[in-house]
Amino acid sequence: MAVLAKIRQRSALLIGVIALALFAFIIQDLFTRGTFGQSSKDVGSIDGKDISFEDFRVKVSNLEKSGQGITSTEAANRVWDQEVSIALLSTQFDKLGLRVGEKHLIEVLKADPSIGKEPMFLNAAGMFDVVKFKDYIKVNPQAAQFISAKEKDAELNAKFQIYNTLIKSGLYTTASEGKLKYEMEANKVNFAYAGALYSSIKDSEVKISDSDIVDYMKKNEKKFKAEDTREIQYVLVEDKPSKEDEAEIKAKITSLLNGRVEYNAKTGKNDTLPGFKSATNIAEFVNANSDVPYDSTYVAKNALPAVDADKLFSLPAGAIYGPYVYGKYYAISKSLGFKAGVNAKASQIVIGYEGSQTQNPKEKRTKEEAKAKAEEILAQAQANPDSFMMLAFTSSDDASAQQGGDVGYFSQNQLPPALKPFSDFVFSNGIGKVGLVETPLGFHIIKITDKQDGIRLATIAQKIEPSEATSDKVFTLATKFEMEAADKDFAATAKELGLKVAAPISARAMDEQFGPLGNQRNIVRWAFDKETNTGDVKRFEIANIGHVIAQYKSENKSGLVSVTMARPYVEPILKNKKKAEILKGKLTGSTIEAIAKSAGVAVQQAANVTLDNPVLPGGVGQEPKVVGNAFALAANKISAPIEGNTGVYVVKNISTVKAPAIANHAEYVAKVKAQSASDASRILPALKNNAKIEDNRLQFNY
């Protein structure tokens, strides 16, 4: 009581101390993470043009709410890419002085289905009416605001169309390029060669250091250019069921098969409860004992677990199968009987008409014309059922035409009510039957192609998951490793505790994918936090997986991808270069035969090889440098050693056959033009590559 009295006497002081502590905490948070901690009110800038955080936040929020099922990070990345593209392209539009007139803007708006296909803007002929469109906007302020926002996008889109047209118009293929293409295809060379393959030297005989890889990347910066990254190594301690856990779950589900005696506290007596074998209310029994609710539907054989499908499907009514493993569950199933034709498969030809809800109308028809055409096709299909697929390809107005009319398997109650006539026909007739029905989509010529029998199973499934004791052990191990690795060598500590260090992950600031663990944005954000230092260790709990103990290993500000990421690509190249120097020393001699002998290989022959397809015979593959050198040599001349794709080669020109001159190379100009058709799409990446882009999204906790 004395202590309580003293607390009451000092209550005002305590409140003051707590308030001061809270105030200090808030101030500190403001400085470290809030307004004072941010170096910019903008989320970024592109060539000096700032992107407002507030505008950016609204766009990200709207995209998240758009129903596309994307994460906040995906939304932020998508909006950022869009903002960068708009800023860079807008600068180009302004430099070129691009302007968009009202007519052009209207055409772009018409292309938007929400405007161009809106019934209130269509005239009697079903065409977009500009006057109706403008009149509606005048008397509807909300619509005007909506259209105003659409106009901004439409203006950008229209300018981009003009810009893209200008770019494409500037891409020109000359007659000389066509002539070169012709000569590359038609000129031929015959040569002998001696090749010493890289594979003749073991990889272990040549070593490639990290500095070798960095030097190569610096010489090829464009190929290896990258954002700043953090390298994170980690250990995964999985929270998974032990063998004992699995045995316990199996025993528990097995015990449900037979009846059991259970004490009833209300009556003070023992009750004998029925088991799965003798239960009279199957649905109630399943729902009381299963992690998966009772399903009363009939299931086709191909929908059952593959390993146990044969045994489950052959169960007589009342028989029980199991326990068996079904995914992450132990299960026991009881057969409740069979039913014929629970699923059906059909093909269709849909003939639409004006006013029907046809998906892809090929032509305009009245309802009477559509019916007449449908009856004509029905007669053809009935006379020759094998022609159904081709008739669907050529005549159907439905998207299923691309599959020859096949709509796949479906159950009797699966189709929407509007398609009841279709469903009724299929389930009332046998396989092979061809008939005609009408639905709101139009007239359907139907062919029933298959039916499946089904079995109804009552299944009790209990999830195979770690027990509380197992999860506690996993947590203890993960925590112990986290604490010890903070002060000791990460890999050595993992080894001591029987854990494995996974391959390090190189993450960019706005990544959310974390190697094989998928979306782990919190780990990446931690690695890029200003408070995280090199060597720091942190444990992350991941639902349904376990614990990740991560270490921020290093930072890469070089502007190049990490050595770890580049090595699989660069190492073989550098190894081949070192092997080439060794092999060149073996390719000596004054004749091609002597050179081949010195290298311990045979002289090979290549006939009628072209520059357009520079493939060496015998499965060697493409060797453009080798073939190019063969073309460059005079007859009977021998080349110096050539570093190819698969080895080092020496070639001797036997003969070069020049193609006859032709007056017109238009065909080959067209080929070159087709090969460069996508060149216009390289403009935006080129603009991004040369732009000064500042990305502050991390400051705003994205």
mmCIF file with all atom_site columns, C-alpha atoms in Angstrom, residues 27-130:
data_model
loop_
_atom_site.group_PDB
_atom_site.id
_atom_site.type_symbol
_atom_site.label_atom_id
_atom_site.label_alt_id
_atom_site.label_comp_id
_atom_site.label_asym_id
_atom_site.label_entity_id
_atom_site.label_seq_id
_atom_site.pdbx_PDB_ins_code
_atom_site.Cartn_x
_atom_site.Cartn_y
_atom_site.Cartn_z
_atom_site.occupancy
_atom_site.B_iso_or_equiv
_atom_site.pdbx_formal_charge
_atom_site.auth_seq_id
_atom_site.auth_comp_id
_atom_site.auth_asym_id
_atom_site.auth_atom_id
_atom_site.pdbx_PDB_model_num
ATOM 1   C CA . ILE A 1 27  ? 10.870  13.995 -32.951 1.00 0.00 ? 27  ILE A CA 1
ATOM 2   C CA . GLN A 1 28  ? 13.533  11.358 -33.576 1.00 0.00 ? 28  GLN A CA 1
ATOM 3   C CA . ASP A 1 29  ? 11.213  9.529  -35.964 1.00 0.00 ? 29  ASP A CA 1
ATOM 4   C CA . LEU A 1 30  ? 10.482  12.752 -37.834 1.00 0.00 ? 30  LEU A CA 1
ATOM 5   C CA . PHE A 1 31  ? 14.162  13.389 -38.320 1.00 0.00 ? 31  PHE A CA 1
ATOM 6   C CA . THR A 1 32  ? 15.052  9.828  -39.324 1.00 0.00 ? 32  THR A CA 1
ATOM 7   C CA . ARG A 1 33  ? 12.053  8.768  -41.390 1.00 0.00 ? 33  ARG A CA 1
ATOM 8   C CA . GLY A 1 34  ? 9.637   11.645 -41.646 1.00 0.00 ? 34  GLY A CA 1
ATOM 9   C CA . THR A 1 35  ? 9.544   15.003 -43.318 1.00 0.00 ? 35  THR A CA 1
ATOM 10  C CA . PHE A 1 36  ? 12.862  16.256 -41.887 1.00 0.00 ? 36  PHE A CA 1
ATOM 11  C CA . GLY A 1 37  ? 14.643  13.034 -42.918 1.00 0.00 ? 37  GLY A CA 1
ATOM 12  C CA . GLN A 1 38  ? 13.636  13.272 -46.553 1.00 0.00 ? 38  GLN A CA 1
ATOM 13  C CA . SER A 1 39  ? 16.108  15.023 -48.787 1.00 0.00 ? 39  SER A CA 1
ATOM 14  C CA . SER A 1 40  ? 13.408  15.835 -51.326 1.00 0.00 ? 40  SER A CA 1
ATOM 15  C CA . LYS A 1 41  ? 9.674   16.474 -51.505 1.00 0.00 ? 41  LYS A CA 1
ATOM 16  C CA . ASP A 1 42  ? 9.785   14.869 -54.951 1.00 0.00 ? 42  ASP A CA 1
ATOM 17  C CA . VAL A 1 43  ? 9.800   11.175 -55.627 1.00 0.00 ? 43  VAL A CA 1
ATOM 18  C CA . GLY A 1 44  ? 12.432  11.689 -58.302 1.00 0.00 ? 44  GLY A CA 1
ATOM 19  C CA . SER A 1 45  ? 13.516  13.722 -61.309 1.00 0.00 ? 45  SER A CA 1
ATOM 20  C CA . ILE A 1 46  ? 14.235  13.070 -64.981 1.00 0.00 ? 46  ILE A CA 1
ATOM 21  C CA . ASP A 1 47  ? 16.729  15.410 -66.624 1.00 0.00 ? 47  ASP A CA 1
ATOM 22  C CA . GLY A 1 48  ? 15.868  18.044 -64.008 1.00 0.00 ? 48  GLY A CA 1
ATOM 23  C CA . LYS A 1 49  ? 12.089  17.635 -64.304 1.00 0.00 ? 49  LYS A CA 1
ATOM 24  C CA . ASP A 1 50  ? 10.716  16.782 -60.850 1.00 0.00 ? 50  ASP A CA 1
ATOM 25  C CA . ILE A 1 51  ? 8.020   14.175 -60.197 1.00 0.00 ? 51  ILE A CA 1
ATOM 26  C CA . SER A 1 52  ? 5.778   15.282 -57.329 1.00 0.00 ? 52  SER A CA 1
ATOM 27  C CA . PHE A 1 53  ? 5.412   12.718 -54.559 1.00 0.00 ? 53  PHE A CA 1
ATOM 28  C CA . GLU A 1 54  ? 1.747   13.541 -54.022 1.00 0.00 ? 54  GLU A CA 1
ATOM 29  C CA . ASP A 1 55  ? 0.855   13.018 -57.701 1.00 0.00 ? 55  ASP A CA 1
ATOM 30  C CA . PHE A 1 56  ? 2.925   9.853  -57.736 1.00 0.00 ? 56  PHE A CA 1
ATOM 31  C CA . ARG A 1 57  ? 1.255   8.531  -54.562 1.00 0.00 ? 57  ARG A CA 1
ATOM 32  C CA . VAL A 1 58  ? -2.235  9.086  -56.001 1.00 0.00 ? 58  VAL A CA 1
ATOM 33  C CA . LYS A 1 59  ? -1.359  7.276  -59.242 1.00 0.00 ? 59  LYS A CA 1
ATOM 34  C CA . VAL A 1 60  ? 0.152   4.336  -57.341 1.00 0.00 ? 60  VAL A CA 1
ATOM 35  C CA . SER A 1 61  ? -2.903  4.150  -55.086 1.00 0.00 ? 61  SER A CA 1
ATOM 36  C CA . ASN A 1 62  ? -5.279  4.213  -58.082 1.00 0.00 ? 62  ASN A CA 1
ATOM 37  C CA . LEU A 1 63  ? -3.323  1.458  -59.812 1.00 0.00 ? 63  LEU A CA 1
ATOM 38  C CA . GLU A 1 64  ? -3.413  -0.676 -56.652 1.00 0.00 ? 64  GLU A CA 1
ATOM 39  C CA . LYS A 1 65  ? -7.188  -0.268 -56.540 1.00 0.00 ? 65  LYS A CA 1
ATOM 40  C CA . SER A 1 66  ? -7.634  -1.061 -60.241 1.00 0.00 ? 66  SER A CA 1
ATOM 41  C CA . GLY A 1 67  ? -8.337  -4.722 -59.543 1.00 0.00 ? 67  GLY A CA 1
ATOM 42  C CA . GLN A 1 68  ? -5.289  -6.023 -61.397 1.00 0.00 ? 68  GLN A CA 1
ATOM 43  C CA . GLY A 1 69  ? -4.076  -7.862 -58.296 1.00 0.00 ? 69  GLY A CA 1
ATOM 44  C CA . ILE A 1 70  ? -0.665  -6.205 -58.155 1.00 0.00 ? 70  ILE A CA 1
ATOM 45  C CA . THR A 1 71  ? 1.408   -5.388 -55.083 1.00 0.00 ? 71  THR A CA 1
ATOM 46  C CA . SER A 1 72  ? 2.198   -1.846 -53.927 1.00 0.00 ? 72  SER A CA 1
ATOM 47  C CA . THR A 1 73  ? 5.807   -2.255 -55.079 1.00 0.00 ? 73  THR A CA 1
ATOM 48  C CA . GLU A 1 74  ? 4.700   -3.484 -58.519 1.00 0.00 ? 74  GLU A CA 1
ATOM 49  C CA . ALA A 1 75  ? 2.357   -0.507 -58.744 1.00 0.00 ? 75  ALA A CA 1
ATOM 50  C CA . ALA A 1 76  ? 5.131   1.908  -57.726 1.00 0.00 ? 76  ALA A CA 1
ATOM 51  C CA . ASN A 1 77  ? 7.510   0.402  -60.295 1.00 0.00 ? 77  ASN A CA 1
ATOM 52  C CA . ARG A 1 78  ? 4.929   0.519  -63.050 1.00 0.00 ? 78  ARG A CA 1
ATOM 53  C CA . VAL A 1 79  ? 3.959   4.124  -62.348 1.00 0.00 ? 79  VAL A CA 1
ATOM 54  C CA . TRP A 1 80  ? 7.645   5.112  -62.093 1.00 0.00 ? 80  TRP A CA 1
ATOM 55  C CA . ASP A 1 81  ? 8.441   3.541  -65.494 1.00 0.00 ? 81  ASP A CA 1
ATOM 56  C CA . GLN A 1 82  ? 5.440   5.326  -66.949 1.00 0.00 ? 82  GLN A CA 1
ATOM 57  C CA . GLU A 1 83  ? 6.467   8.681  -65.475 1.00 0.00 ? 83  GLU A CA 1
ATOM 58  C CA . VAL A 1 84  ? 10.025  8.293  -66.768 1.00 0.00 ? 84  VAL A CA 1
ATOM 59  C CA . SER A 1 85  ? 8.781   7.388  -70.249 1.00 0.00 ? 85  SER A CA 1
ATOM 60  C CA . ILE A 1 86  ? 6.305   10.295 -70.363 1.00 0.00 ? 86  ILE A CA 1
ATOM 61  C CA . ALA A 1 87  ? 8.938   12.804 -69.179 1.00 0.00 ? 87  ALA A CA 1
ATOM 62  C CA . LEU A 1 88  ? 11.541  11.670 -71.716 1.00 0.00 ? 88  LEU A CA 1
ATOM 63  C CA . LEU A 1 89  ? 9.106   11.482 -74.623 1.00 0.00 ? 89  LEU A CA 1
ATOM 64  C CA . SER A 1 90  ? 7.443   14.813 -73.745 1.00 0.00 ? 90  SER A CA 1
ATOM 65  C CA . THR A 1 91  ? 10.852  16.480 -73.989 1.00 0.00 ? 91  THR A CA 1
ATOM 66  C CA . GLN A 1 92  ? 11.276  15.019 -77.477 1.00 0.00 ? 92  GLN A CA 1
ATOM 67  C CA . PHE A 1 93  ? 7.750   16.120 -78.453 1.00 0.00 ? 93  PHE A CA 1
ATOM 68  C CA . ASP A 1 94  ? 8.527   19.687 -77.326 1.00 0.00 ? 94  ASP A CA 1
ATOM 69  C CA . LYS A 1 95  ? 11.867  19.751 -79.169 1.00 0.00 ? 95  LYS A CA 1
ATOM 70  C CA . LEU A 1 96  ? 10.109  18.702 -82.376 1.00 0.00 ? 96  LEU A CA 1
ATOM 71  C CA . GLY A 1 97  ? 7.230   21.119 -81.794 1.00 0.00 ? 97  GLY A CA 1
ATOM 72  C CA . LEU A 1 98  ? 4.591   18.398 -82.098 1.00 0.00 ? 98  LEU A CA 1
ATOM 73  C CA . ARG A 1 99  ? 1.008   19.620 -81.852 1.00 0.00 ? 99  ARG A CA 1
ATOM 74  C CA . VAL A 1 100 ? -2.273  17.691 -81.843 1.00 0.00 ? 100 VAL A CA 1
ATOM 75  C CA . GLY A 1 101 ? -5.411  19.082 -83.465 1.00 0.00 ? 101 GLY A CA 1
ATOM 76  C CA . GLU A 1 102 ? -8.989  18.503 -82.314 1.00 0.00 ? 102 GLU A CA 1
ATOM 77  C CA . LYS A 1 103 ? -9.733  16.008 -85.100 1.00 0.00 ? 103 LYS A CA 1
ATOM 78  C CA . HIS A 1 104 ? -6.709  13.900 -84.223 1.00 0.00 ? 104 HIS A CA 1
ATOM 79  C CA . LEU A 1 105 ? -7.660  14.013 -80.534 1.00 0.00 ? 105 LEU A CA 1
ATOM 80  C CA . ILE A 1 106 ? -11.219 12.902 -81.309 1.00 0.00 ? 106 ILE A CA 1
ATOM 81  C CA . GLU A 1 107 ? -9.898  9.958  -83.336 1.00 0.00 ? 107 GLU A CA 1
ATOM 82  C CA . VAL A 1 108 ? -7.739  8.822  -80.407 1.00 0.00 ? 108 VAL A CA 1
ATOM 83  C CA . LEU A 1 109 ? -10.668 9.171  -77.973 1.00 0.00 ? 109 LEU A CA 1
ATOM 84  C CA . LYS A 1 110 ? -12.884 7.159  -80.340 1.00 0.00 ? 110 LYS A CA 1
ATOM 85  C CA . ALA A 1 111 ? -10.360 4.318  -80.157 1.00 0.00 ? 111 ALA A CA 1
ATOM 86  C CA . ASP A 1 112 ? -11.060 4.073  -76.413 1.00 0.00 ? 112 ASP A CA 1
ATOM 87  C CA . PRO A 1 113 ? -13.896 1.489  -76.091 1.00 0.00 ? 113 PRO A CA 1
ATOM 88  C CA . SER A 1 114 ? -15.376 3.315  -73.066 1.00 0.00 ? 114 SER A CA 1
ATOM 89  C CA . ILE A 1 115 ? -15.976 6.307  -75.368 1.00 0.00 ? 115 ILE A CA 1
ATOM 90  C CA . GLY A 1 116 ? -16.018 5.062  -78.954 1.00 0.00 ? 116 GLY A CA 1
ATOM 91  C CA . LYS A 1 117 ? -18.405 2.166  -78.195 1.00 0.00 ? 117 LYS A CA 1
ATOM 92  C CA . GLU A 1 118 ? -20.614 3.988  -75.682 1.00 0.00 ? 118 GLU A CA 1
ATOM 93  C CA . PRO A 1 119 ? -24.234 3.685  -77.027 1.00 0.00 ? 119 PRO A CA 1
ATOM 94  C CA . MET A 1 120 ? -25.159 7.272  -76.071 1.00 0.00 ? 120 MET A CA 1
ATOM 95  C CA . PHE A 1 121 ? -22.483 8.567  -78.470 1.00 0.00 ? 121 PHE A CA 1
ATOM 96  C CA . LEU A 1 122 ? -23.587 6.440  -81.436 1.00 0.00 ? 122 LEU A CA 1
ATOM 97  C CA . ASN A 1 123 ? -25.910 7.511  -84.257 1.00 0.00 ? 123 ASN A CA 1
ATOM 98  C CA . ALA A 1 124 ? -28.655 5.427  -85.894 1.00 0.00 ? 124 ALA A CA 1
ATOM 99  C CA . ALA A 1 125 ? -26.068 3.669  -88.068 1.00 0.00 ? 125 ALA A CA 1
ATOM 100 C CA . GLY A 1 126 ? -24.073 2.626  -84.977 1.00 0.00 ? 126 GLY A CA 1
ATOM 101 C CA . MET A 1 127 ? -21.241 5.067  -85.754 1.00 0.00 ? 127 MET A CA 1
ATOM 102 C CA . PHE A 1 128 ? -19.584 7.473  -83.305 1.00 0.00 ? 128 PHE A CA 1
ATOM 103 C CA . ASP A 1 129 ? -21.313 10.877 -83.411 1.00 0.00 ? 129 ASP A CA 1
ATOM 104 C CA . VAL A 1 130 ? -19.010 13.797 -82.486 1.00 0.00 ? 130 VAL A CA 1
#
